[in-house]
CSV table of C-alpha atoms in Angstrom, one decimal:
chain,number,residue,atom,x,y,z
A,1,MET,CA,-58.3,45.7,67.4
A,2,ARG,CA,-61.6,44.7,69.1
A,3,GLY,CA,-62.3,48.2,70.2
A,4,LYS,CA,-62.3,49.4,66.7
A,5,TRP,CA,-64.3,46.6,65.2
A,6,ILE,CA,-66.9,47.4,67.8
A,7,ARG,CA,-67.0,51.1,67.5
A,8,PHE,CA,-67.6,50.6,63.5
A,9,SER,CA,-70.7,48.3,64.2
A,10,VAL,CA,-72.0,50.6,66.4
A,11,PHE,CA,-71.7,53.4,63.4
A,12,LEU,CA,-72.9,51.1,60.9
A,13,PHE,CA,-75.5,50.1,62.8
A,14,LEU,CA,-76.8,53.8,62.9
A,15,ALA,CA,-76.1,54.5,59.8
A,16,LEU,CA,-78.0,51.3,58.1
A,17,LEU,CA,-80.9,52.6,60.3
A,18,ILE,CA,-81.0,56.2,59.0
A,19,LEU,CA,-81.0,54.5,55.6
A,20,ALA,CA,-83.5,51.7,56.2
A,21,ALA,CA,-86.0,55.0,57.5
A,22,ALA,CA,-84.6,56.5,54.1
A,23,PHE,CA,-85.8,53.6,52.0
A,24,TRP,CA,-88.6,52.8,53.6
A,25,GLY,CA,-89.9,56.9,54.1
A,26,PRO,CA,-93.0,56.6,52.1
A,27,VAL,CA,-94.5,53.3,54.1
A,28,LEU,CA,-93.9,54.8,57.1
A,29,ALA,CA,-94.3,58.6,56.4
A,30,PRO,CA,-98.1,58.8,58.5
A,31,TYR,CA,-99.2,61.9,55.6
A,32,ASP,CA,-98.8,62.4,52.2
A,33,PRO,CA,-95.9,64.2,52.0
A,34,LEU,CA,-97.1,66.5,49.0
A,35,GLU,CA,-100.4,67.1,50.3
A,36,THR,CA,-101.3,70.7,51.2
A,37,ASP,CA,-103.8,71.6,53.7
A,38,PHE,CA,-104.2,74.9,54.6
A,39,ALA,CA,-106.3,74.8,57.3
A,40,ALA,CA,-103.5,73.3,58.9
A,41,LYS,CA,-100.7,75.3,57.8
A,42,LEU,CA,-98.0,76.1,60.7
A,43,LEU,CA,-99.2,73.9,63.2
A,44,PRO,CA,-96.9,73.3,66.0
A,45,PRO,CA,-95.7,69.6,66.9
A,46,GLY,CA,-98.4,67.6,68.6
A,47,ARG,CA,-100.2,64.2,68.4
A,48,ALA,CA,-101.7,65.0,65.3
A,49,HIS,CA,-98.5,66.3,63.3
A,50,TRP,CA,-95.2,64.6,65.6
A,51,MET,CA,-93.2,67.7,64.2
A,52,GLY,CA,-95.8,70.1,62.8
A,53,THR,CA,-96.8,71.7,59.4
A,54,ASP,CA,-94.6,73.6,57.2
A,55,ASN,CA,-96.8,76.7,55.6
A,56,VAL,CA,-99.1,75.0,53.2
A,57,GLY,CA,-100.1,72.4,55.9
A,58,ARG,CA,-97.6,69.7,54.9
A,59,ASP,CA,-96.8,67.1,57.3
A,60,VAL,CA,-92.9,67.7,58.3
A,61,PHE,CA,-92.0,64.6,59.5
A,62,SER,CA,-93.7,62.9,56.6
A,63,ARG,CA,-91.5,65.3,54.4
A,64,ILE,CA,-88.2,64.7,56.2
A,65,LEU,CA,-88.8,60.6,56.0
A,66,CYS,CA,-89.6,60.7,52.3
A,67,GLY,CA,-87.3,63.7,51.3
A,68,ALA,CA,-84.4,61.2,53.4
A,69,GLY,CA,-84.4,58.9,50.2
A,70,ASN,CA,-83.6,62.1,47.9
A,71,SER,CA,-81.1,63.2,49.9
A,72,PHE,CA,-79.1,60.0,50.0
A,73,ALA,CA,-80.2,58.7,46.7
A,74,LEU,CA,-78.4,61.7,45.5
A,75,THR,CA,-75.5,61.6,47.8
A,76,PHE,CA,-75.0,58.2,46.8
A,77,PHE,CA,-75.0,58.6,43.2
A,78,MET,CA,-72.5,61.9,43.6
A,79,ILE,CA,-70.3,59.6,45.3
A,80,ALA,CA,-70.4,57.0,43.0
A,81,LEU,CA,-69.8,59.3,40.2
A,82,VAL,CA,-66.8,61.1,41.3
A,83,SER,CA,-65.4,58.3,43.4
A,84,VAL,CA,-64.9,56.1,39.7
A,85,PHE,CA,-64.2,59.1,37.5
A,86,GLY,CA,-61.7,59.6,39.7
A,87,THR,CA,-60.0,56.8,40.8
A,88,GLY,CA,-59.8,55.6,36.9
A,89,ILE,CA,-58.5,59.3,36.0
A,90,GLY,CA,-55.7,59.1,39.2
A,91,MET,CA,-55.2,55.2,38.8
A,92,VAL,CA,-54.2,55.7,34.7
A,93,SER,CA,-52.1,58.7,35.5
A,94,GLY,CA,-50.0,57.0,37.9
A,95,TYR,CA,-49.8,53.8,36.2
A,96,PHE,CA,-48.3,55.1,32.8
A,97,GLY,CA,-46.7,58.5,34.1
A,98,GLY,CA,-44.6,61.0,32.0
A,99,SER,CA,-46.0,63.5,29.8
A,100,LEU,CA,-50.2,62.0,30.5
A,101,ASP,CA,-49.5,62.3,34.1
A,102,THR,CA,-48.2,65.5,34.3
A,103,VAL,CA,-51.2,67.1,31.9
A,104,LEU,CA,-53.6,65.2,34.1
A,105,MET,CA,-52.3,66.4,37.4
A,106,ARG,CA,-52.0,69.7,35.8
A,107,ILE,CA,-55.9,69.5,34.9
A,108,THR,CA,-56.2,68.6,38.5
A,109,ASP,CA,-54.5,70.9,40.3
A,110,ILE,CA,-56.4,73.7,38.5
A,111,LEU,CA,-59.8,72.4,39.8
A,112,LEU,CA,-58.4,72.0,43.1
A,113,ALA,CA,-57.7,75.6,43.4
A,114,PHE,CA,-61.3,76.1,43.5
A,115,PRO,CA,-63.5,75.5,46.6
A,116,ASP,CA,-65.9,73.4,45.2
A,117,THR,CA,-69.1,75.0,46.7
A,118,VAL,CA,-68.1,78.3,46.0
A,119,PHE,CA,-67.5,76.9,41.9
A,120,ALA,CA,-70.8,74.9,42.4
A,121,ILE,CA,-73.1,78.2,43.0
A,122,ALA,CA,-71.3,80.2,39.9
A,123,VAL,CA,-71.7,77.2,38.0
A,124,VAL,CA,-75.3,76.7,38.8
A,125,GLY,CA,-76.1,80.3,39.1
A,126,MET,CA,-75.2,81.0,35.3
A,127,LEU,CA,-76.6,77.8,34.3
A,128,GLY,CA,-79.9,78.0,36.2
A,129,PRO,CA,-81.2,76.1,39.4
A,130,GLY,CA,-81.6,72.0,39.0
A,131,LEU,CA,-80.6,68.8,40.0
A,132,LEU,CA,-78.5,68.0,37.0
A,133,ASN,CA,-76.7,71.5,37.0
A,134,THR,CA,-76.3,70.7,40.7
A,135,VAL,CA,-74.8,67.2,40.1
A,136,ALA,CA,-72.4,68.7,36.8
A,137,ALA,CA,-71.0,71.4,39.1
A,138,LEU,CA,-70.1,69.4,41.9
A,139,SER,CA,-68.5,66.7,39.9
A,140,PHE,CA,-67.1,68.9,38.2
A,141,VAL,CA,-64.4,69.2,41.3
A,142,TRP,CA,-65.2,67.0,43.4
A,143,TRP,CA,-63.6,64.0,41.7
A,144,THR,CA,-60.4,65.8,42.2
A,145,LYS,CA,-59.1,64.4,45.0
A,146,TYR,CA,-59.7,61.0,43.8
A,147,ALA,CA,-57.4,61.5,41.3
A,148,ARG,CA,-54.9,63.0,43.3
A,149,MET,CA,-55.2,59.8,45.7
A,150,ALA,CA,-55.4,57.6,43.1
A,151,ARG,CA,-52.3,58.9,41.1
A,152,GLY,CA,-50.2,58.4,44.7
A,153,LEU,CA,-51.2,54.6,45.1
A,154,ALA,CA,-50.9,53.9,41.3
A,155,SER,CA,-47.4,55.1,40.9
A,156,VAL,CA,-46.1,53.5,44.1
A,157,ILE,CA,-47.7,50.3,43.1
A,158,ARG,CA,-46.7,50.3,39.5
A,159,THR,CA,-42.9,49.7,40.7
A,160,ARG,CA,-43.8,46.8,43.1
A,161,ASP,CA,-42.4,43.1,42.2
A,162,TYR,CA,-45.3,41.2,41.4
A,163,ILE,CA,-46.3,44.4,38.6
A,164,LEU,CA,-43.2,43.6,36.9
A,165,GLN,CA,-43.7,39.6,37.1
A,166,ALA,CA,-47.4,40.3,35.7
A,167,ARG,CA,-45.3,42.2,32.9
A,168,PHE,CA,-43.2,39.2,32.0
A,169,GLY,CA,-45.5,37.0,31.9
A,170,GLY,CA,-47.5,38.7,29.4
A,171,ALA,CA,-50.1,40.3,31.2
A,172,GLY,CA,-51.6,43.4,29.3
A,173,THR,CA,-51.9,47.1,30.5
A,174,PHE,CA,-55.6,46.6,30.9
A,175,LYS,CA,-55.9,42.9,33.2
A,176,ILE,CA,-52.6,45.0,35.3
A,177,LEU,CA,-54.3,47.9,35.9
A,178,ALA,CA,-57.9,46.1,36.5
A,179,CYS,CA,-56.0,42.8,38.7
A,180,TYR,CA,-53.4,44.5,40.4
A,181,VAL,CA,-53.3,48.1,40.4
A,182,LEU,CA,-57.4,48.5,41.3
A,183,PRO,CA,-58.1,45.7,44.7
A,184,ASN,CA,-54.6,48.1,45.8
A,185,ILE,CA,-56.6,51.3,45.8
A,186,VAL,CA,-60.1,50.5,46.4
A,187,PRO,CA,-59.9,50.7,50.2
A,188,GLN,CA,-58.2,53.6,50.2
A,189,VAL,CA,-61.1,54.6,47.9
A,190,ILE,CA,-63.6,52.9,50.4
A,191,ILE,CA,-62.6,55.0,53.4
A,192,MET,CA,-62.5,58.4,51.5
A,193,ALA,CA,-66.2,58.0,49.7
A,194,ALA,CA,-67.0,56.9,53.3
A,195,LEU,CA,-66.1,60.2,54.7
A,196,ASP,CA,-67.9,62.2,51.9
A,197,VAL,CA,-71.0,60.9,52.4
A,198,GLY,CA,-71.4,63.5,55.1
A,199,GLY,CA,-69.6,66.4,53.1
A,200,MET,CA,-71.6,65.5,49.8
A,201,MET,CA,-74.8,66.0,51.6
A,202,LEU,CA,-73.6,69.3,53.3
A,203,ALA,CA,-72.9,70.7,50.2
A,204,LEU,CA,-75.9,69.4,48.2
A,205,ALA,CA,-78.1,70.8,51.0
A,206,GLY,CA,-75.9,74.2,51.0
A,207,LEU,CA,-77.4,74.7,47.5
A,208,SER,CA,-80.8,73.5,47.9
A,209,PHE,CA,-81.1,75.6,50.7
A,210,LEU,CA,-80.0,78.6,48.1
A,211,GLY,CA,-82.7,77.3,46.3
A,212,LEU,CA,-79.9,75.7,43.3
A,213,ALA,CA,-81.0,72.1,43.7
A,214,SER,CA,-83.8,70.5,44.3
A,215,GLN,CA,-87.0,72.6,43.1
A,216,PRO,CA,-90.7,72.4,45.0
A,217,PRO,CA,-92.4,70.7,45.6
A,218,ALA,CA,-90.6,67.6,45.5
A,219,PRO,CA,-89.6,67.3,49.8
A,220,GLU,CA,-85.4,67.5,50.5
A,221,TRP,CA,-83.8,68.3,53.6
A,222,GLY,CA,-81.8,71.2,52.4
A,223,TYR,CA,-84.8,72.6,50.5
A,224,MET,CA,-86.7,72.5,53.5
A,225,LEU,CA,-84.4,74.7,55.2
A,226,TYR,CA,-84.9,77.0,52.0
A,227,GLU,CA,-88.7,76.9,52.4
A,228,GLY,CA,-88.8,76.9,56.6
A,229,LYS,CA,-86.1,80.1,56.5
A,230,SER,CA,-88.7,83.1,56.4
A,231,TYR,CA,-91.2,81.2,58.8
A,232,MET,CA,-88.0,80.8,61.3
A,233,GLN,CA,-90.1,83.4,64.2
A,234,THR,CA,-93.3,81.9,64.0
A,235,ALA,CA,-92.6,78.2,63.0
A,236,PRO,CA,-89.1,77.4,63.7
A,237,TRP,CA,-89.5,73.8,63.9
A,238,ILE,CA,-89.7,73.8,60.0
A,239,MET,CA,-86.2,74.6,60.6
A,240,ILE,CA,-85.4,72.5,63.2
A,241,PHE,CA,-86.5,69.0,62.6
A,242,ALA,CA,-84.5,69.5,59.3
A,243,GLY,CA,-81.6,70.8,60.5
A,244,LEU,CA,-81.0,68.0,62.9
A,245,ALA,CA,-81.9,65.3,60.4
A,246,ILE,CA,-79.0,66.5,58.1
A,247,PHE,CA,-76.7,67.3,61.2
A,248,ILE,CA,-77.5,63.7,62.9
A,249,THR,CA,-77.0,61.8,59.6
A,250,VAL,CA,-73.8,64.1,58.6
A,251,VAL,CA,-72.0,62.6,62.3
A,252,VAL,CA,-73.2,59.2,62.1
A,253,PHE,CA,-71.6,58.9,58.2
A,254,ASN,CA,-68.7,60.9,59.5
A,255,LEU,CA,-68.0,58.6,62.6
A,256,LEU,CA,-68.7,55.7,60.2
A,257,GLY,CA,-65.9,56.7,58.1
A,258,ASP,CA,-63.6,57.0,60.9
A,259,SER,CA,-64.2,53.9,62.2
A,260,LEU,CA,-63.7,52.6,58.8
A,261,ARG,CA,-60.2,54.4,58.2
A,262,ASP,CA,-59.4,52.6,61.6
A,263,ILE,CA,-60.3,48.9,60.2
A,264,LEU,CA,-59.0,49.3,56.6
A,265,ASP,CA,-56.0,51.7,56.5
A,266,PRO,CA,-53.2,49.6,57.5
A,267,LYS,CA,-50.9,52.6,58.5
A,268,GLU,CA,-53.4,53.3,61.4
A,269,GLU,CA,-52.1,51.6,64.8
């Protein structure tokens, strides 16, 4: 058990370090991430620009630091949105059962049949590029696994003795859901949300890379990949450093989620 806590502490430290860099990015950035300098465009990494400059002379290091805040803010907003909505739907479905459960779970099954990223690309392609449409498209399908998980737990919890005792004691439905069912679901929701940070960031970066999410001139890691792909041969550092930022962040948060699951999941030995 001690090894699990050590592993969790290491990845938590790394995750907090990344979040701190994202939060303080505008302060730490040596240059304005939006300032263009055509005289310094496509400069390779050096003393003046640690990670080089892009096609309009903007400092890549500054854009990565400032873009981290945009990437994390959107990722955490999406995770919070889909986890709260999906957990609420699943909890109500599993607790009440019957025809309500059947209807809600059939809707969930239909949406689960669509690959989330492909579905999001189709929706954003029809509605037009933009963050709002991207959030709507991903949220429309991403909440389903939270609903499935919460429904399975709630359907088991509702048969527990303490739920029956609460009913006999006069507790209302809302109190039972809020005080008895939800607290038993939250640990699993936290685990799933932590594991989803990397996946959500990749999905958003992928849509930005296709030019469907973030729009210029705001710095965002996925869109930096999109901007740099035209200069892969002449200025590969634009894509390399943005790709490394995404890769390192996704790996750290995935490993953090795994270590958190080892601690919170009672099934883990």
